[in-house]
Coordinates of C-alpha atoms in Angstrom, one line a residue:
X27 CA 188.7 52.0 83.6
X28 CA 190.3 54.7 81.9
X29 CA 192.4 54.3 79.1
X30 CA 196.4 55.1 79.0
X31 CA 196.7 57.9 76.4
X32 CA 198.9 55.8 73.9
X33 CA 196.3 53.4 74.2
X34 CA 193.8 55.8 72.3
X35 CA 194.0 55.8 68.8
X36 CA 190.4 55.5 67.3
X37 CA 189.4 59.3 67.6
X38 CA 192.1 60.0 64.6
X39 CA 190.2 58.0 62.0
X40 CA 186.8 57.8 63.4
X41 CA 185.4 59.9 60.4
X42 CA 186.0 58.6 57.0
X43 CA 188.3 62.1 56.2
X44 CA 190.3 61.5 58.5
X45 CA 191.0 57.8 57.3
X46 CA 192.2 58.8 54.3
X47 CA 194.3 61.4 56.0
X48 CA 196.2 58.7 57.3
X49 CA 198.0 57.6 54.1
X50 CA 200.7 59.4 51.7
X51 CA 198.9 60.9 48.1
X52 CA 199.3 63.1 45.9
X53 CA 197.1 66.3 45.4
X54 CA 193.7 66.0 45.7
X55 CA 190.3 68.2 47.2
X56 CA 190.4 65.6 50.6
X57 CA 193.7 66.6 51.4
X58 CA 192.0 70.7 51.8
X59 CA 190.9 72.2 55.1
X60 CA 189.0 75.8 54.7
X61 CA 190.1 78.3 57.7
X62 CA 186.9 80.0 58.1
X63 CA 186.5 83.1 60.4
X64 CA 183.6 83.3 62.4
X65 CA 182.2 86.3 64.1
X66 CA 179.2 87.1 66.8
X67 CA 176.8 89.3 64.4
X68 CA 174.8 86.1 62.7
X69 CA 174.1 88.0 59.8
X70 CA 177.7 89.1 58.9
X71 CA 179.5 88.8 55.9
X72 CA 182.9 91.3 56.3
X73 CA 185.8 91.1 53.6
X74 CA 189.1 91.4 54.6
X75 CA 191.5 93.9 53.1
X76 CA 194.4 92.4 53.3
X77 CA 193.7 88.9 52.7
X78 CA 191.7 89.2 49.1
X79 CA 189.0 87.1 48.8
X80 CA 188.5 86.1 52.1
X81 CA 185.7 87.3 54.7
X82 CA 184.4 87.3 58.6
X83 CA 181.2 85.2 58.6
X84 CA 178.1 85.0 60.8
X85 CA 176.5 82.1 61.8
X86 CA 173.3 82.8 59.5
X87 CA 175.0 83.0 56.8
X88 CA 176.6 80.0 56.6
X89 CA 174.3 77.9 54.1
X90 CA 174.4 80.3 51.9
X91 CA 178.6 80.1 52.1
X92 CA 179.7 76.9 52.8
X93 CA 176.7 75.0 50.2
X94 CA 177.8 76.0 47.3
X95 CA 181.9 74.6 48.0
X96 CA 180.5 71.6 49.5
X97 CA 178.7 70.7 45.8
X98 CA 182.2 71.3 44.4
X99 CA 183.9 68.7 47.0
X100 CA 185.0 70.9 50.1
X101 CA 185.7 68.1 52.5
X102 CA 186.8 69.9 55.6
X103 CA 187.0 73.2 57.5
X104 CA 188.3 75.3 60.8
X105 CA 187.0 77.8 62.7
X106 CA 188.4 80.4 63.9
X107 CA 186.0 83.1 66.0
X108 CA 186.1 86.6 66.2
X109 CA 184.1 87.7 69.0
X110 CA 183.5 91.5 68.8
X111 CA 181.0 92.2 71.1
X112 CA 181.6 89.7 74.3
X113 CA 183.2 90.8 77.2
X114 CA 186.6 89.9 77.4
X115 CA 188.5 88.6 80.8
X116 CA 191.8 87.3 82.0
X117 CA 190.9 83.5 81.4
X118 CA 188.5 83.7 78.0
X119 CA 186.0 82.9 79.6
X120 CA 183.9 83.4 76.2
X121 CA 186.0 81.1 74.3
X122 CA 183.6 78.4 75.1
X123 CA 180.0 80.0 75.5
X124 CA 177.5 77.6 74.2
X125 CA 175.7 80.7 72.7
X126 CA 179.4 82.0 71.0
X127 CA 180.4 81.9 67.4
X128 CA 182.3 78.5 67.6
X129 CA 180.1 76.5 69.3
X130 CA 176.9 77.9 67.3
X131 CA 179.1 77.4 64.1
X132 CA 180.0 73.7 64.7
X133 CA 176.1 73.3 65.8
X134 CA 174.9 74.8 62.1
X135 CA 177.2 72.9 60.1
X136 CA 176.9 69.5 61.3
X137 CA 173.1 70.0 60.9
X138 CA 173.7 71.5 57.4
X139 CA 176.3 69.6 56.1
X140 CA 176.6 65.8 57.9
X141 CA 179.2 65.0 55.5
X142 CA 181.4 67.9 56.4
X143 CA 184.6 67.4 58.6
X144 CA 184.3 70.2 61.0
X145 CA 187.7 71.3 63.2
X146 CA 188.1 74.1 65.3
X147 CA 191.2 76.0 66.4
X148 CA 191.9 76.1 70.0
X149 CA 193.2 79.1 71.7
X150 CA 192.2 81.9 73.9
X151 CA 193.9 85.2 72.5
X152 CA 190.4 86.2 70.5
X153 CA 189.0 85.8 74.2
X154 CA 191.2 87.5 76.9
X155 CA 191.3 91.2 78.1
X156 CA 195.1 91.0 77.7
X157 CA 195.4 89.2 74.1
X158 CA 197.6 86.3 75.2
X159 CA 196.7 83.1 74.6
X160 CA 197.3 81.9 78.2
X161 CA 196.6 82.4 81.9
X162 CA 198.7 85.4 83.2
X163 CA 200.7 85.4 86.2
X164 CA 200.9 88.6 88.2
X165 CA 204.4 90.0 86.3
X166 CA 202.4 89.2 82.8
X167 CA 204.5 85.5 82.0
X168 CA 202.4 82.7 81.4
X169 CA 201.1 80.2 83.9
X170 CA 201.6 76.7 82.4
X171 CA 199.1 74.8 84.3
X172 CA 195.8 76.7 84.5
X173 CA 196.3 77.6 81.1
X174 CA 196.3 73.9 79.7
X175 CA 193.4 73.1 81.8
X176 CA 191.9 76.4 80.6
X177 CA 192.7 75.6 76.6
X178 CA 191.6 72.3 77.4
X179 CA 188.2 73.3 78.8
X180 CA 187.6 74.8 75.6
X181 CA 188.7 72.2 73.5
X182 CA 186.0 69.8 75.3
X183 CA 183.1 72.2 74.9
X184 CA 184.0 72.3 71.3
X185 CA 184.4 68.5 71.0
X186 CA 180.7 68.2 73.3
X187 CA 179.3 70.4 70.7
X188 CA 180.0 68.0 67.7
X189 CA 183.3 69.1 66.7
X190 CA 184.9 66.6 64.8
X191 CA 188.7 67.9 65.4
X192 CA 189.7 70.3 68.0
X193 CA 193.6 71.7 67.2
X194 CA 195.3 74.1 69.8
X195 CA 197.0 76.4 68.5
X196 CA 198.0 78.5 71.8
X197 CA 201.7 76.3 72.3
X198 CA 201.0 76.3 76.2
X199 CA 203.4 73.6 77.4
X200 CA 201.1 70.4 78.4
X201 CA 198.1 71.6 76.3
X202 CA 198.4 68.3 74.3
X203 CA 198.0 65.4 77.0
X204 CA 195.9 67.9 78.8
X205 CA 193.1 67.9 75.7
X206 CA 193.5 64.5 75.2
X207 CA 193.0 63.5 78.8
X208 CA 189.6 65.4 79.4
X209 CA 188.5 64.0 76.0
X210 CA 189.3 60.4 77.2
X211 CA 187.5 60.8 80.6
X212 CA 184.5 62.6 78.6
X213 CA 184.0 59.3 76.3
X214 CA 185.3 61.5 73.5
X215 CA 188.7 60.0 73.0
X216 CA 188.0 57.7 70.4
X217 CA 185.5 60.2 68.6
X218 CA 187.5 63.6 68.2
X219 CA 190.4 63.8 66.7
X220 CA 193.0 66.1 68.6
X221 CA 195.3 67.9 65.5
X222 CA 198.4 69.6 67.3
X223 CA 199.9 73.2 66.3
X224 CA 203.2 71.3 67.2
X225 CA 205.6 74.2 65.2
X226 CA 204.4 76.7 64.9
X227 CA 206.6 80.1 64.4
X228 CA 206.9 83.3 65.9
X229 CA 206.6 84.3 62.3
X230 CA 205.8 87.9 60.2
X231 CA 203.5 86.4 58.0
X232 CA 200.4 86.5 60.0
X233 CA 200.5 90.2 59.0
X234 CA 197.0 90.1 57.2
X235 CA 195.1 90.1 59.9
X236 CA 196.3 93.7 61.1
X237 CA 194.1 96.5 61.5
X238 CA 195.0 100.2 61.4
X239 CA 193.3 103.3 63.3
X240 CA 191.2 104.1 60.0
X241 CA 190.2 101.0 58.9
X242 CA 188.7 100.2 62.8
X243 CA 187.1 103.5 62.5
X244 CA 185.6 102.9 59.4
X245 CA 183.8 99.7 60.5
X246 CA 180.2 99.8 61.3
X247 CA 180.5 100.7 65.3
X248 CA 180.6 103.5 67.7
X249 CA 183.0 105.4 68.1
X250 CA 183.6 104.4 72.4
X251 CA 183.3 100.2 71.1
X252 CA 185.8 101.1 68.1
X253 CA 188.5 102.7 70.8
X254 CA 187.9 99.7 73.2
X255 CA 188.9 97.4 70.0
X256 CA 191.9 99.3 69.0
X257 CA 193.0 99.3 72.7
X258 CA 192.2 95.3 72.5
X259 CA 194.5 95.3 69.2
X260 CA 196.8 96.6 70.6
X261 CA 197.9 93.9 73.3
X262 CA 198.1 91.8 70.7
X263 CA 201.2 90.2 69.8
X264 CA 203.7 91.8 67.4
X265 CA 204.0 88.4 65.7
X266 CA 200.1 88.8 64.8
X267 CA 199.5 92.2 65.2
X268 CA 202.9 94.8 64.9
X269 CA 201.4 97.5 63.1
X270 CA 197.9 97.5 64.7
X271 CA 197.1 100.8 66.0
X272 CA 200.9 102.1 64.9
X273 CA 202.2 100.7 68.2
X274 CA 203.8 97.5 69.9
X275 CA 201.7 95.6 71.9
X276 CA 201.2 97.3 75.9
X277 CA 203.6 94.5 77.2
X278 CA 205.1 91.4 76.0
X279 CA 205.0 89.4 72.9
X280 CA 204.3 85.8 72.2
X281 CA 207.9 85.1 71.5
X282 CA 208.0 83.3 74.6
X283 CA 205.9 80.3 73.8
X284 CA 205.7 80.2 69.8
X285 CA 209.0 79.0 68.2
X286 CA 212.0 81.0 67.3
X287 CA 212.4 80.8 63.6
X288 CA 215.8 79.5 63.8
X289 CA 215.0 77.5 66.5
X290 CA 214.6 73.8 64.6
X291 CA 216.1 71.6 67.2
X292 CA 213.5 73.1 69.8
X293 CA 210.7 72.6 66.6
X294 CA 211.7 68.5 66.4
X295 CA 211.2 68.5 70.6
X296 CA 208.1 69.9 70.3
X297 CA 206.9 67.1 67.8
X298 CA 208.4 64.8 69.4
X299 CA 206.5 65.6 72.2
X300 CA 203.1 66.0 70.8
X301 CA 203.2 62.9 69.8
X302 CA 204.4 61.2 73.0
X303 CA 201.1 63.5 74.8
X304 CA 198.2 62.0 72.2
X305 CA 198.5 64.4 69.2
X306 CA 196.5 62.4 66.2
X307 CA 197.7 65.2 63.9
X308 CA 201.0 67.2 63.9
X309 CA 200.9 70.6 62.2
X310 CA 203.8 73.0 61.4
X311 CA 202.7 76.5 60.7
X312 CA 203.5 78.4 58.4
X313 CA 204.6 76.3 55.7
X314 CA 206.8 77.6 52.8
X315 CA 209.5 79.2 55.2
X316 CA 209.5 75.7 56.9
X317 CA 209.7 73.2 54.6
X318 CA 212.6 71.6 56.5
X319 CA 210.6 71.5 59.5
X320 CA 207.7 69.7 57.6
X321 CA 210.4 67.0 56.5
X322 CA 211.9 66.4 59.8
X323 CA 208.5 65.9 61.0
X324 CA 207.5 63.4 58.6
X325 CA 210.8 61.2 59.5
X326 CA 209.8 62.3 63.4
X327 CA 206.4 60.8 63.3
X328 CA 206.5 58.8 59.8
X329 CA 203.0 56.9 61.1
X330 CA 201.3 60.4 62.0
X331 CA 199.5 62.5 59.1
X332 CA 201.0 65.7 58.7
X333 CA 198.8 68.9 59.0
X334 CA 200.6 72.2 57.4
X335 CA 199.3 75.8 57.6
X336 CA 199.9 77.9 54.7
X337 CA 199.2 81.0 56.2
X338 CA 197.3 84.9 55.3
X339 CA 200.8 86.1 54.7
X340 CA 201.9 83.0 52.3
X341 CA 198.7 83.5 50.9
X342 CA 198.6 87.4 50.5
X343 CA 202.3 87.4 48.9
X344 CA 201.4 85.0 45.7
X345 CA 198.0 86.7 45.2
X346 CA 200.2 90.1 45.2
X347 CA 202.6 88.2 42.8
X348 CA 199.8 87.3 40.7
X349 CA 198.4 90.7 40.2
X350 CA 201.7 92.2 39.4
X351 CA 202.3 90.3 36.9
X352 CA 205.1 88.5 38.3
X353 CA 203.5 85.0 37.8
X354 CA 200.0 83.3 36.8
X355 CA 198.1 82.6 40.2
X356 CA 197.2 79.0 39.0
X357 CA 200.9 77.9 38.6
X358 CA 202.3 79.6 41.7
X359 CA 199.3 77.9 44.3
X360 CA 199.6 74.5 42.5
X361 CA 204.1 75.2 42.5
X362 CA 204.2 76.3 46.5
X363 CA 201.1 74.1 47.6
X364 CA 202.8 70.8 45.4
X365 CA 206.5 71.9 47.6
X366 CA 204.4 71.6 50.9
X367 CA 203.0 67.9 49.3
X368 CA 206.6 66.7 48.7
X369 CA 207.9 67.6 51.9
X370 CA 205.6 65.5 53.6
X371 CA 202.1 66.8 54.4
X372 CA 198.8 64.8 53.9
X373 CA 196.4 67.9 55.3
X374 CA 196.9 71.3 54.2
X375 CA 195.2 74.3 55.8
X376 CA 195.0 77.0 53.0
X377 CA 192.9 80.0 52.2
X378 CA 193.0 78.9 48.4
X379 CA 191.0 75.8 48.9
X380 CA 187.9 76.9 46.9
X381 CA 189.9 77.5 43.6
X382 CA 191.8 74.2 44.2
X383 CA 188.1 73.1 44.4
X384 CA 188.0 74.0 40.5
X385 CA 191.0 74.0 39.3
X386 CA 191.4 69.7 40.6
X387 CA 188.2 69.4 38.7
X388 CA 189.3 70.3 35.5

């Protein structure tokens, strides 16, 4: 017999994280998740410019990363992969290769670290030859259907290969139940947790992750493979990518299934329906600029824990603050992270998760 999706409720605190998760605290290192970038050259370790302090990792060197937070009380991450040398098509087809970054990644850390709460983000943007993170129709608009079965093909594979969480992030209309469904008729429902990007803006502060023509060019490739990646940058989203390459993106935008900033009725349906298609976890991303969204949320699914994203560009603008001068770096992450706590979050996603690992220890 399978199971009504409302009827499934184990796989959000089947690990003893994600118990916790499931009651209002204040500040502590359990209520951290690490977004950790993952790419395909094992033995990579590549900063990233514009978001200080933070890198591209391979699979190899992992250990060496991730064991020296988990001593100081990292409880949770999620991975993100940046494939660089897969061949790209119009349905990702590499988003779920058992020999790709992800599914290596979860594999290393669960053997590494069994303690460690491992989520992955769920979309297929890093994967496609066209940079959205759907299934195209022929006049470039999304096609609702075969891209929920698509994102949830992934999320499965990830969820097979010991994922703990799987969260999409894409916003495909009926991703949610989709996800949930598979994971039910897999046996996994009451073993994965499914955390929902349930808001999540159409917002400038993803900006971080741009590349320009020089800094491509400097990277470690041929000339011919760095061209095909600017050209792959460049039908990016504006939301994620407007100045890559100096142009807009060859066609389109992602405007047309992330959320208008303004748009905060359409942000509560969206919860609302998350939750009604088997989200364990809602998530509104970013975080500071929402606050309000955060809040309706938690009086939208009071019984639900509440993921937020505080995201590159959040993160980028008080570490900027902090070298001017403006502020201590300390005061400001505990001040904005604190603001995301009162309005109503129990998980928060947030690059400065190993200094909260010190400075909660002092």
């Amino acid at each position: 017999m399978t199971l009504d999706i409302s009827s499934v409720l184990q796989g959000g605190y089947n690990h003893p994280l994600s118990r916790q998760w499931q009651s209002r605290r204040g500040l502590d290192k359990s209520m951290f998740m690490y977004p950790i970038f993952i790419t395909d050259d094992p033995t990579a370790r590549v900063e990233i410019p514009s978001l200080p302090g933070q890198c591209r990792w391979g699979v190899d060197r992992l250990e060496g990363f991730i064991g020296p937070l988990s001593r100081k009380g990292l409880r949770s991450v999620i991975l993100f992969g940046v494939p660089l040398k897969c061949e790209k098509d119009a349905r990702g087809t590499p988003a779920d290769d058992p020999q790709g970054p992800v599914i290596l990644a979860i594999k290393k850390l669960r053997a590494l670290f069994p303690a460690l709460f491992v989520a992955t983000d769920v979309c297929l943007c890093e994967y496609t030859s066209h940079g959205h993170c759907g299934i195209l129709h022929q006049d470039g608009t999304i096609d609702a259907a075969p891209s929920a079965e698509r994102i949830a093909e992934v999320a499965l594979a990830y969820a097979q290969a010991g994922a703990h969480c799987v969260a999409p992030s894409d916003m495909m209309d009926g991703r949610v139940r989709a996800i949930k469904r598979k994971l039910v008729e897999s046996g996994l429902g009451n073993k994965c947790l499914l955390m929902s990007y349930s808001a999540k803006f159409a917002s400038g502060l993803y900006g971080p992750f741009r590349y320009t023509h020089t800094h491509i060019l400097s990277l470690s490739l041929s000339r011919t493979y760095a061209c095909v990646l600017l050209r792959r940058l460049s039908l990016l989203s504006s939301s994620h990518f407007r100045d890559a390459a100096g142009s807009a993106p060859s066609f389109g935008d992602r405007k047309c299934y992330q959320l208008p900033p303004g748009a905060k009725g359409l942000a509560r349906r969206a919860i609302q329906r998350d939750v009604t298609e088997g989200a364990d976890i809602i998530m509104v991303k970013p975080s500071l600029p929402y606050l309000d969204i955060l809040a309706d949320a938690a009086r939208l699914a009071p019984d639900y824990p509440l993921a937020a994203y505080q995201v590159s560009g959040e993160y980028a603008m008080v570490v900027a603050g902090a070298r001017a001068g403006v502020y201590d770096l300390r005061v400001m992450a505990f001040e904005t992270t604190e603001s995301i706590v009162r309005a109503g979050a129990t998980l928060i996603l947030s690059y400065f998760t190993p200094q909260f690992l010190d400075w909660l220890e002092a």
